[in-house]
PDB file of C-alpha atoms in Angstrom:
ATOM      1  CA  GLU A   1     -13.302  -7.698   9.336  1.00 87.00           C
ATOM      2  CA  LEU A   2     -11.394  -8.191   6.113  1.00 91.00           C
ATOM      3  CA  LYS A   3      -8.257 -10.323   6.326  1.00 94.00           C
ATOM      4  CA  VAL A   4      -5.775 -10.635   3.468  1.00 96.00           C
ATOM      5  CA  GLU A   5      -3.265 -13.472   3.404  1.00 97.00           C
ATOM      6  CA  GLN A   6      -0.389 -13.883   1.005  1.00 97.00           C
ATOM      7  CA  ASN A   7       1.503 -17.076   0.357  1.00 97.00           C
ATOM      8  CA  PRO A   8       4.348 -17.604   0.428  1.00 97.00           C
ATOM      9  CA  LEU A   9       5.851 -14.790   2.493  1.00 96.00           C
ATOM     10  CA  PHE A  10       9.347 -15.571   1.226  1.00 96.00           C
ATOM     11  CA  LEU A  11      10.201 -16.987  -2.167  1.00 95.00           C
ATOM     12  CA  SER A  12      13.640 -17.772  -3.504  1.00 95.00           C
ATOM     13  CA  MET A  13      13.723 -18.907  -7.094  1.00 92.00           C
ATOM     14  CA  GLN A  14      16.145 -19.378  -9.915  1.00 95.00           C
ATOM     15  CA  GLU A  15      16.234 -17.306 -13.024  1.00 96.00           C
ATOM     16  CA  GLY A  16      14.175 -18.816 -15.793  1.00 96.00           C
ATOM     17  CA  LYS A  17      11.710 -20.584 -13.502  1.00 96.00           C
ATOM     18  CA  ASN A  18       7.984 -19.970 -13.108  1.00 96.00           C
ATOM     19  CA  TYR A  19       6.147 -19.439  -9.884  1.00 95.00           C
ATOM     20  CA  THR A  20       2.864 -18.147  -8.449  1.00 97.00           C
ATOM     21  CA  ILE A  21       2.112 -15.919  -5.472  1.00 98.00           C
ATOM     22  CA  TYR A  22      -1.308 -16.356  -3.892  1.00 98.00           C
ATOM     23  CA  CYS A  23      -3.504 -13.740  -2.249  1.00 98.00           C
ATOM     24  CA  ASN A  24      -6.567 -14.922  -0.332  1.00 97.00           C
ATOM     25  CA  TYR A  25      -9.064 -12.608   1.301  1.00 96.00           C
ATOM     26  CA  SER A  26     -11.865 -13.237   3.745  1.00 94.00           C
ATOM     27  CA  THR A  27     -14.848 -11.099   2.688  1.00 88.00           C
ATOM     28  CA  THR A  28     -16.522 -10.207  -0.570  1.00 84.00           C
ATOM     29  CA  SER A  29     -14.726  -7.652  -2.723  1.00 82.00           C
ATOM     30  CA  ASP A  30     -14.251  -7.199  -6.432  1.00 79.00           C
ATOM     31  CA  ARG A  31     -11.381  -4.757  -6.275  1.00 88.00           C
ATOM     32  CA  LEU A  32      -7.856  -6.037  -5.814  1.00 93.00           C
ATOM     33  CA  TYR A  33      -4.502  -4.383  -6.391  1.00 94.00           C
ATOM     34  CA  TRP A  34      -0.938  -5.589  -6.712  1.00 97.00           C
ATOM     35  CA  TYR A  35       2.050  -3.438  -5.797  1.00 97.00           C
ATOM     36  CA  ARG A  36       5.786  -3.864  -5.936  1.00 98.00           C
ATOM     37  CA  GLN A  37       8.221  -2.443  -3.396  1.00 97.00           C
ATOM     38  CA  ASP A  38      12.000  -2.350  -3.760  1.00 97.00           C
ATOM     39  CA  PRO A  39      14.079  -2.169  -0.560  1.00 93.00           C
ATOM     40  CA  GLY A  40      13.898   1.274   1.028  1.00 92.00           C
ATOM     41  CA  LYS A  41      11.555   2.540  -1.687  1.00 95.00           C
ATOM     42  CA  SER A  42       7.906   3.369  -2.088  1.00 96.00           C
ATOM     43  CA  LEU A  43       5.179   1.203  -3.581  1.00 96.00           C
ATOM     44  CA  GLU A  44       4.723   0.970  -7.320  1.00 96.00           C
ATOM     45  CA  SER A  45       1.382  -0.029  -8.783  1.00 95.00           C
ATOM     46  CA  LEU A  46       1.433  -3.180 -10.917  1.00 97.00           C
ATOM     47  CA  PHE A  47      -2.175  -4.208 -11.515  1.00 95.00           C
ATOM     48  CA  VAL A  48      -5.719  -3.135 -10.729  1.00 93.00           C
ATOM     49  CA  LEU A  49      -8.261  -5.978 -10.938  1.00 92.00           C
ATOM     50  CA  LEU A  50     -11.862  -4.832 -10.852  1.00 86.00           C
ATOM     51  CA  SER A  51     -14.049  -7.807 -11.673  1.00 84.00           C
ATOM     52  CA  ASN A  52     -14.367 -11.555 -11.405  1.00 85.00           C
ATOM     53  CA  GLY A  53     -12.212 -13.256 -13.997  1.00 87.00           C
ATOM     54  CA  ALA A  54     -10.060 -10.185 -14.608  1.00 90.00           C
ATOM     55  CA  VAL A  55      -6.632 -11.021 -15.983  1.00 94.00           C
ATOM     56  CA  LYS A  56      -3.858  -8.521 -16.628  1.00 96.00           C
ATOM     57  CA  GLN A  57      -0.330  -9.030 -17.916  1.00 97.00           C
ATOM     58  CA  GLU A  58       2.734  -6.862 -17.988  1.00 96.00           C
ATOM     59  CA  GLY A  59       5.985  -8.393 -19.143  1.00 96.00           C
ATOM     60  CA  ARG A  60       6.752 -11.499 -17.103  1.00 97.00           C
ATOM     61  CA  LEU A  61       3.968 -10.849 -14.577  1.00 98.00           C
ATOM     62  CA  MET A  62       0.337 -11.871 -14.905  1.00 98.00           C
ATOM     63  CA  ALA A  63      -2.359 -11.271 -12.310  1.00 98.00           C
ATOM     64  CA  SER A  64      -5.829 -12.751 -12.085  1.00 97.00           C
ATOM     65  CA  LEU A  65      -8.839 -12.428  -9.826  1.00 95.00           C
ATOM     66  CA  ASP A  66     -11.444 -15.015  -8.819  1.00 94.00           C
ATOM     67  CA  THR A  67     -13.948 -13.206  -6.629  1.00 91.00           C
ATOM     68  CA  LYS A  68     -15.975 -16.335  -5.924  1.00 92.00           C
ATOM     69  CA  ALA A  69     -12.929 -18.096  -4.484  1.00 94.00           C
ATOM     70  CA  ARG A  70     -11.714 -14.799  -2.967  1.00 94.00           C
ATOM     71  CA  LEU A  71      -8.357 -15.467  -4.552  1.00 96.00           C
ATOM     72  CA  SER A  72      -5.910 -13.555  -6.683  1.00 97.00           C
ATOM     73  CA  THR A  73      -2.729 -14.922  -8.173  1.00 98.00           C
ATOM     74  CA  LEU A  74       0.421 -13.218  -9.407  1.00 98.00           C
ATOM     75  CA  HIS A  75       2.207 -15.495 -11.826  1.00 98.00           C
ATOM     76  CA  ILE A  76       5.850 -14.989 -12.667  1.00 97.00           C
ATOM     77  CA  THR A  77       7.101 -16.408 -15.940  1.00 97.00           C
ATOM     78  CA  ALA A  78      10.789 -17.068 -16.598  1.00 95.00           C
ATOM     79  CA  ALA A  79      11.959 -15.018 -13.655  1.00 95.00           C
ATOM     80  CA  VAL A  80      14.847 -12.594 -13.998  1.00 96.00           C
ATOM     81  CA  HIS A  81      16.937 -10.956 -11.281  1.00 95.00           C
ATOM     82  CA  ASP A  82      15.251  -7.567 -11.822  1.00 96.00           C
ATOM     83  CA  LEU A  83      12.006  -9.011 -10.478  1.00 97.00           C
ATOM     84  CA  SER A  84      13.540  -9.355  -7.005  1.00 97.00           C
ATOM     85  CA  ALA A  85      11.350  -7.206  -4.738  1.00 97.00           C
ATOM     86  CA  THR A  86       8.518  -7.466  -2.237  1.00 97.00           C
ATOM     87  CA  TYR A  87       5.068  -7.877  -3.766  1.00 98.00           C
ATOM     88  CA  PHE A  88       1.916  -6.818  -1.956  1.00 97.00           C
ATOM     89  CA  CYS A  89      -1.696  -7.495  -2.714  1.00 97.00           C
ATOM     90  CA  ALA A  90      -4.343  -5.161  -1.337  1.00 95.00           C
ATOM     91  CA  VAL A  91      -8.098  -5.543  -1.244  1.00 93.00           C
ATOM     92  CA  ASP A  92     -10.672  -2.752  -1.147  1.00 88.00           C
ATOM     93  CA  GLU A  93     -12.466  -3.212   2.155  1.00 81.00           C
ATOM     94  CA  ALA A  94     -15.945  -2.409   0.877  1.00 72.00           C
ATOM     95  CA  GLY A  95     -15.744  -2.886  -2.871  1.00 62.00           C
ATOM     96  CA  GLY A  96     -15.253   0.741  -3.767  1.00 65.00           C
ATOM     97  CA  SER A  97     -14.424   2.483  -0.531  1.00 70.00           C
ATOM     98  CA  GLU A  98     -10.739   2.975  -1.365  1.00 75.00           C
ATOM     99  CA  LYS A  99      -9.948   1.662   2.125  1.00 85.00           C
ATOM    100  CA  LEU A 100      -7.292  -0.892   1.339  1.00 90.00           C
ATOM    101  CA  VAL A 101      -6.287  -3.841   3.484  1.00 93.00           C
ATOM    102  CA  PHE A 102      -2.845  -5.124   2.568  1.00 96.00           C
ATOM    103  CA  GLY A 103      -1.332  -8.555   2.772  1.00 96.00           C
ATOM    104  CA  LYS A 104       1.985  -8.885   4.583  1.00 96.00           C
ATOM    105  CA  GLY A 105       3.895  -9.083   1.341  1.00 97.00           C
ATOM    106  CA  THR A 106       5.913 -11.730  -0.486  1.00 97.00           C
ATOM    107  CA  LYS A 107       9.637 -11.132  -0.587  1.00 96.00           C
ATOM    108  CA  LEU A 108      10.872 -12.526  -3.873  1.00 97.00           C
ATOM    109  CA  THR A 109      14.538 -13.221  -4.501  1.00 97.00           C
ATOM    110  CA  VAL A 110      15.566 -14.346  -7.959  1.00 96.00           C
ATOM    111  CA  ASN A 111      18.969 -15.993  -8.017  1.00 94.00           C
ATOM    112  CA  PRO A 112      21.188 -16.297 -11.101  1.00 87.00           C
TER     113      PRO A 112
ATOM    114  CA  ASN B   1       3.720  16.593 -12.222  1.00 77.00           C
ATOM    115  CA  ALA B   2       5.650  15.949  -9.008  1.00 81.00           C
ATOM    116  CA  GLY B   3       3.082  13.304  -8.024  1.00 93.00           C
ATOM    117  CA  VAL B   4       2.825  12.654  -4.291  1.00 97.00           C
ATOM    118  CA  THR B   5       5.463  14.365  -2.177  1.00 97.00           C
ATOM    119  CA  GLN B   6       6.224  13.862   1.497  1.00 98.00           C
ATOM    120  CA  THR B   7       8.406  15.764   3.942  1.00 97.00           C
ATOM    121  CA  PRO B   8      10.530  15.131   5.834  1.00 97.00           C
ATOM    122  CA  LYS B   9      12.206  11.962   4.545  1.00 97.00           C
ATOM    123  CA  PHE B  10      13.628  11.117   7.956  1.00 97.00           C
ATOM    124  CA  GLN B  11      12.727  12.286  11.458  1.00 97.00           C
ATOM    125  CA  VAL B  12      13.835  11.414  14.972  1.00 98.00           C
ATOM    126  CA  LEU B  13      11.591  12.427  17.868  1.00 97.00           C
ATOM    127  CA  LYS B  14      11.702  12.022  21.602  1.00 98.00           C
ATOM    128  CA  THR B  15       8.788  10.450  23.416  1.00 98.00           C
ATOM    129  CA  GLY B  16       6.075  13.034  24.023  1.00 97.00           C
ATOM    130  CA  GLN B  17       7.075  15.398  21.216  1.00 97.00           C
ATOM    131  CA  SER B  18       4.598  16.343  18.547  1.00 96.00           C
ATOM    132  CA  MET B  19       5.152  16.832  14.850  1.00 96.00           C
ATOM    133  CA  THR B  20       3.408  17.022  11.498  1.00 98.00           C
ATOM    134  CA  LEU B  21       4.223  14.882   8.501  1.00 98.00           C
ATOM    135  CA  GLN B  22       3.474  16.728   5.298  1.00 98.00           C
ATOM    136  CA  CYS B  23       1.880  15.222   2.198  1.00 98.00           C
ATOM    137  CA  ALA B  24       0.973  16.993  -1.014  1.00 98.00           C
ATOM    138  CA  GLN B  25      -0.188  15.903  -4.455  1.00 97.00           C
ATOM    139  CA  ASP B  26      -0.493  17.902  -7.660  1.00 95.00           C
ATOM    140  CA  MET B  27      -2.703  15.490  -9.604  1.00 93.00           C
ATOM    141  CA  ASN B  28      -6.047  16.929  -8.434  1.00 92.00           C
ATOM    142  CA  HIS B  29      -6.858  13.638  -6.706  1.00 93.00           C
ATOM    143  CA  GLU B  30      -9.909  13.518  -4.492  1.00 92.00           C
ATOM    144  CA  TYR B  31      -8.812  10.598  -2.333  1.00 92.00           C
ATOM    145  CA  MET B  32      -5.819  10.783  -0.024  1.00 95.00           C
ATOM    146  CA  SER B  33      -4.682   8.464   2.729  1.00 96.00           C
ATOM    147  CA  TRP B  34      -1.970   7.735   5.236  1.00 98.00           C
ATOM    148  CA  TYR B  35      -0.489   4.293   5.903  1.00 98.00           C
ATOM    149  CA  ARG B  36       2.158   3.034   8.220  1.00 98.00           C
ATOM    150  CA  GLN B  37       4.463   0.159   7.350  1.00 97.00           C
ATOM    151  CA  ASP B  38       6.041  -1.960  10.029  1.00 95.00           C
ATOM    152  CA  PRO B  39       8.327  -4.950   9.402  1.00 87.00           C
ATOM    153  CA  GLY B  40       6.320  -8.080   8.620  1.00 79.00           C
ATOM    154  CA  MET B  41       2.995  -6.217   8.891  1.00 81.00           C
ATOM    155  CA  GLY B  42       2.314  -4.938   5.408  1.00 86.00           C
ATOM    156  CA  LEU B  43       0.724  -1.477   5.293  1.00 95.00           C
ATOM    157  CA  ARG B  44      -2.052  -0.392   7.615  1.00 96.00           C
ATOM    158  CA  LEU B  45      -4.434   2.477   6.988  1.00 95.00           C
ATOM    159  CA  ILE B  46      -4.300   5.305   9.545  1.00 97.00           C
ATOM    160  CA  HIS B  47      -6.655   7.977   8.181  1.00 97.00           C
ATOM    161  CA  TYR B  48      -8.130   8.835   4.827  1.00 95.00           C
ATOM    162  CA  SER B  49      -9.992  11.616   3.060  1.00 94.00           C
ATOM    163  CA  VAL B  50     -12.418  11.547   0.130  1.00 91.00           C
ATOM    164  CA  GLY B  51     -12.211  15.276  -0.456  1.00 91.00           C
ATOM    165  CA  ALA B  52     -11.428  18.635   1.089  1.00 93.00           C
ATOM    166  CA  GLY B  53     -13.066  18.950   4.493  1.00 94.00           C
ATOM    167  CA  ILE B  54     -13.841  15.226   4.778  1.00 94.00           C
ATOM    168  CA  THR B  55     -11.703  12.809   6.770  1.00 95.00           C
ATOM    169  CA  ASP B  56     -12.268   9.463   8.437  1.00 93.00           C
ATOM    170  CA  GLN B  57     -10.419   6.879  10.475  1.00 94.00           C
ATOM    171  CA  GLY B  58      -8.733   3.817   9.159  1.00 93.00           C
ATOM    172  CA  GLU B  59      -7.548   0.690  10.916  1.00 92.00           C
ATOM    173  CA  VAL B  60      -4.996   2.282  13.290  1.00 95.00           C
ATOM    174  CA  PRO B  61      -5.988   5.926  13.965  1.00 97.00           C
ATOM    175  CA  ASN B  62      -5.064   6.266  17.641  1.00 96.00           C
ATOM    176  CA  GLY B  63      -2.403   8.884  18.339  1.00 96.00           C
ATOM    177  CA  TYR B  64      -2.808  10.586  14.956  1.00 98.00           C
ATOM    178  CA  ASN B  65      -4.864  13.511  13.673  1.00 97.00           C
ATOM    179  CA  VAL B  66      -5.504  14.676  10.141  1.00 97.00           C
ATOM    180  CA  SER B  67      -7.236  17.530   8.400  1.00 96.00           C
ATOM    181  CA  ARG B  68      -7.827  18.346   4.752  1.00 97.00           C
ATOM    182  CA  SER B  69      -8.353  22.013   4.074  1.00 96.00           C
ATOM    183  CA  THR B  70      -7.337  21.824   0.399  1.00 96.00           C
ATOM    184  CA  THR B  71      -7.462  19.142  -2.278  1.00 95.00           C
ATOM    185  CA  GLU B  72      -3.667  19.155  -2.516  1.00 96.00           C
ATOM    186  CA  ASP B  73      -2.547  18.756   1.098  1.00 97.00           C
ATOM    187  CA  PHE B  74      -3.172  16.093   3.718  1.00 98.00           C
ATOM    188  CA  PRO B  75      -0.932  16.516   6.787  1.00 98.00           C
ATOM    189  CA  LEU B  76      -0.647  13.861   9.499  1.00 98.00           C
ATOM    190  CA  ARG B  77      -0.125  15.060  13.051  1.00 98.00           C
ATOM    191  CA  LEU B  78       1.401  13.032  15.834  1.00 97.00           C
ATOM    192  CA  LEU B  79       0.061  14.501  19.044  1.00 92.00           C
ATOM    193  CA  SER B  80       2.445  12.963  21.582  1.00 97.00           C
ATOM    194  CA  ALA B  81       4.939  10.615  19.980  1.00 97.00           C
ATOM    195  CA  ALA B  82       5.445   7.146  21.427  1.00 97.00           C
ATOM    196  CA  PRO B  83       8.068   4.499  20.568  1.00 97.00           C
ATOM    197  CA  SER B  84       5.239   2.357  19.125  1.00 96.00           C
ATOM    198  CA  GLN B  85       4.861   4.987  16.403  1.00 97.00           C
ATOM    199  CA  THR B  86       8.328   4.251  15.059  1.00 97.00           C
ATOM    200  CA  SER B  87       7.530   3.246  11.490  1.00 98.00           C
ATOM    201  CA  VAL B  88       7.678   4.237   7.856  1.00 98.00           C
ATOM    202  CA  TYR B  89       4.747   6.433   6.876  1.00 98.00           C
ATOM    203  CA  PHE B  90       3.374   6.551   3.361  1.00 98.00           C
ATOM    204  CA  CYS B  91       0.898   8.993   1.936  1.00 98.00           C
ATOM    205  CA  ALA B  92      -1.146   7.924  -1.077  1.00 97.00           C
ATOM    206  CA  SER B  93      -3.678   9.488  -3.396  1.00 95.00           C
ATOM    207  CA  SER B  94      -6.146   8.341  -6.003  1.00 92.00           C
ATOM    208  CA  TYR B  95      -8.206  10.099  -8.659  1.00 87.00           C
ATOM    209  CA  THR B  96     -11.348   8.202  -7.781  1.00 77.00           C
ATOM    210  CA  THR B  97     -13.115   7.593  -4.516  1.00 65.00           C
ATOM    211  CA  THR B  98     -14.705   4.354  -5.747  1.00 68.00           C
ATOM    212  CA  GLY B  99     -11.716   2.060  -5.998  1.00 62.00           C
ATOM    213  CA  THR B 100     -11.498   1.949  -9.770  1.00 71.00           C
ATOM    214  CA  ASP B 101      -8.069   3.562  -9.904  1.00 79.00           C
ATOM    215  CA  THR B 102      -4.829   2.622  -8.265  1.00 85.00           C
ATOM    216  CA  GLN B 103      -3.432   4.592  -5.357  1.00 90.00           C
ATOM    217  CA  TYR B 104      -0.192   6.487  -5.982  1.00 94.00           C
ATOM    218  CA  PHE B 105       2.243   6.411  -3.109  1.00 96.00           C
ATOM    219  CA  GLY B 106       4.669   9.050  -1.921  1.00 98.00           C
ATOM    220  CA  PRO B 107       8.323   8.287  -1.134  1.00 97.00           C
ATOM    221  CA  GLY B 108       7.694   7.781   2.584  1.00 97.00           C
ATOM    222  CA  THR B 109       8.839   9.299   5.881  1.00 98.00           C
ATOM    223  CA  ARG B 110      10.966   7.161   8.153  1.00 97.00           C
ATOM    224  CA  LEU B 111      10.151   8.111  11.747  1.00 98.00           C
ATOM    225  CA  THR B 112      12.029   7.000  14.832  1.00 97.00           C
ATOM    226  CA  VAL B 113      10.697   7.764  18.310  1.00 97.00           C
ATOM    227  CA  LEU B 114      13.196   7.385  21.125  1.00 97.00           C
TER     228      LEU B 114
END
C-alpha cells in the first residue's frame, strides 16, 4: 500500500527566506504532482513530475523528483506573503493509473 | 470552458438521508474522480472512472455509489448519509488515463451530516 509523507506539516517562515518541503513515498512510482490550496478553495496544479531527475520551476517555486530515493522536494526561494497556502504532493499509485495518493499537506505561512 | 463544475456548494443532511453530488466537465476528459478532504487527512480517493460506462473503487468507497453514463458527468451518490461522511468533496478530471497530465479539480461541495 502506497504511503505518502510530507514534512513539515506546518511551516512558518519570513519573507525573503528559502525553504524546502519534502515528500517521501513508500512504493515505486515515477509520477508525482504538486498542488496548492488556498483556505476554503479548490486545488490548483503546480507541477507534474514524470521521470527520475525531473525538475520544474515556476516563479519562486521549484520541484524535483528522485524516484530512486522515492523523494520529491518543493523548494521556495525568497518567500513572499502570496505564497502562504497549503501545499500537497500526490503520487500516482501504480505509475500511470491516475489513482492518486495524497500527502497530508504542508501549511505554509509567510510572515512579513 | 467552465472546467470542472460541482453542485451544490453546500449541503446539510440528516443521518439516513440520501443525496447526489453533481460533477460535470466540459473539457472532454476521459478520467474523472471523486475525493474527500478531511482536516489533517489530505485528500482520499472515493471512486474513479476511466471513461463512460467504466467505474472503479478508490481508497474509501464504502457508503458511496457512482455511475458514468456520459463523458461529461460523474455524479456521486450517498446512499444513507452518516455523520462520518461530513467532509468536503472534490471532483477532478484529467485528459489522460495514464497519469501524464495533471488532474483539474472542481470547486468542492461542503457536506455536513447531522
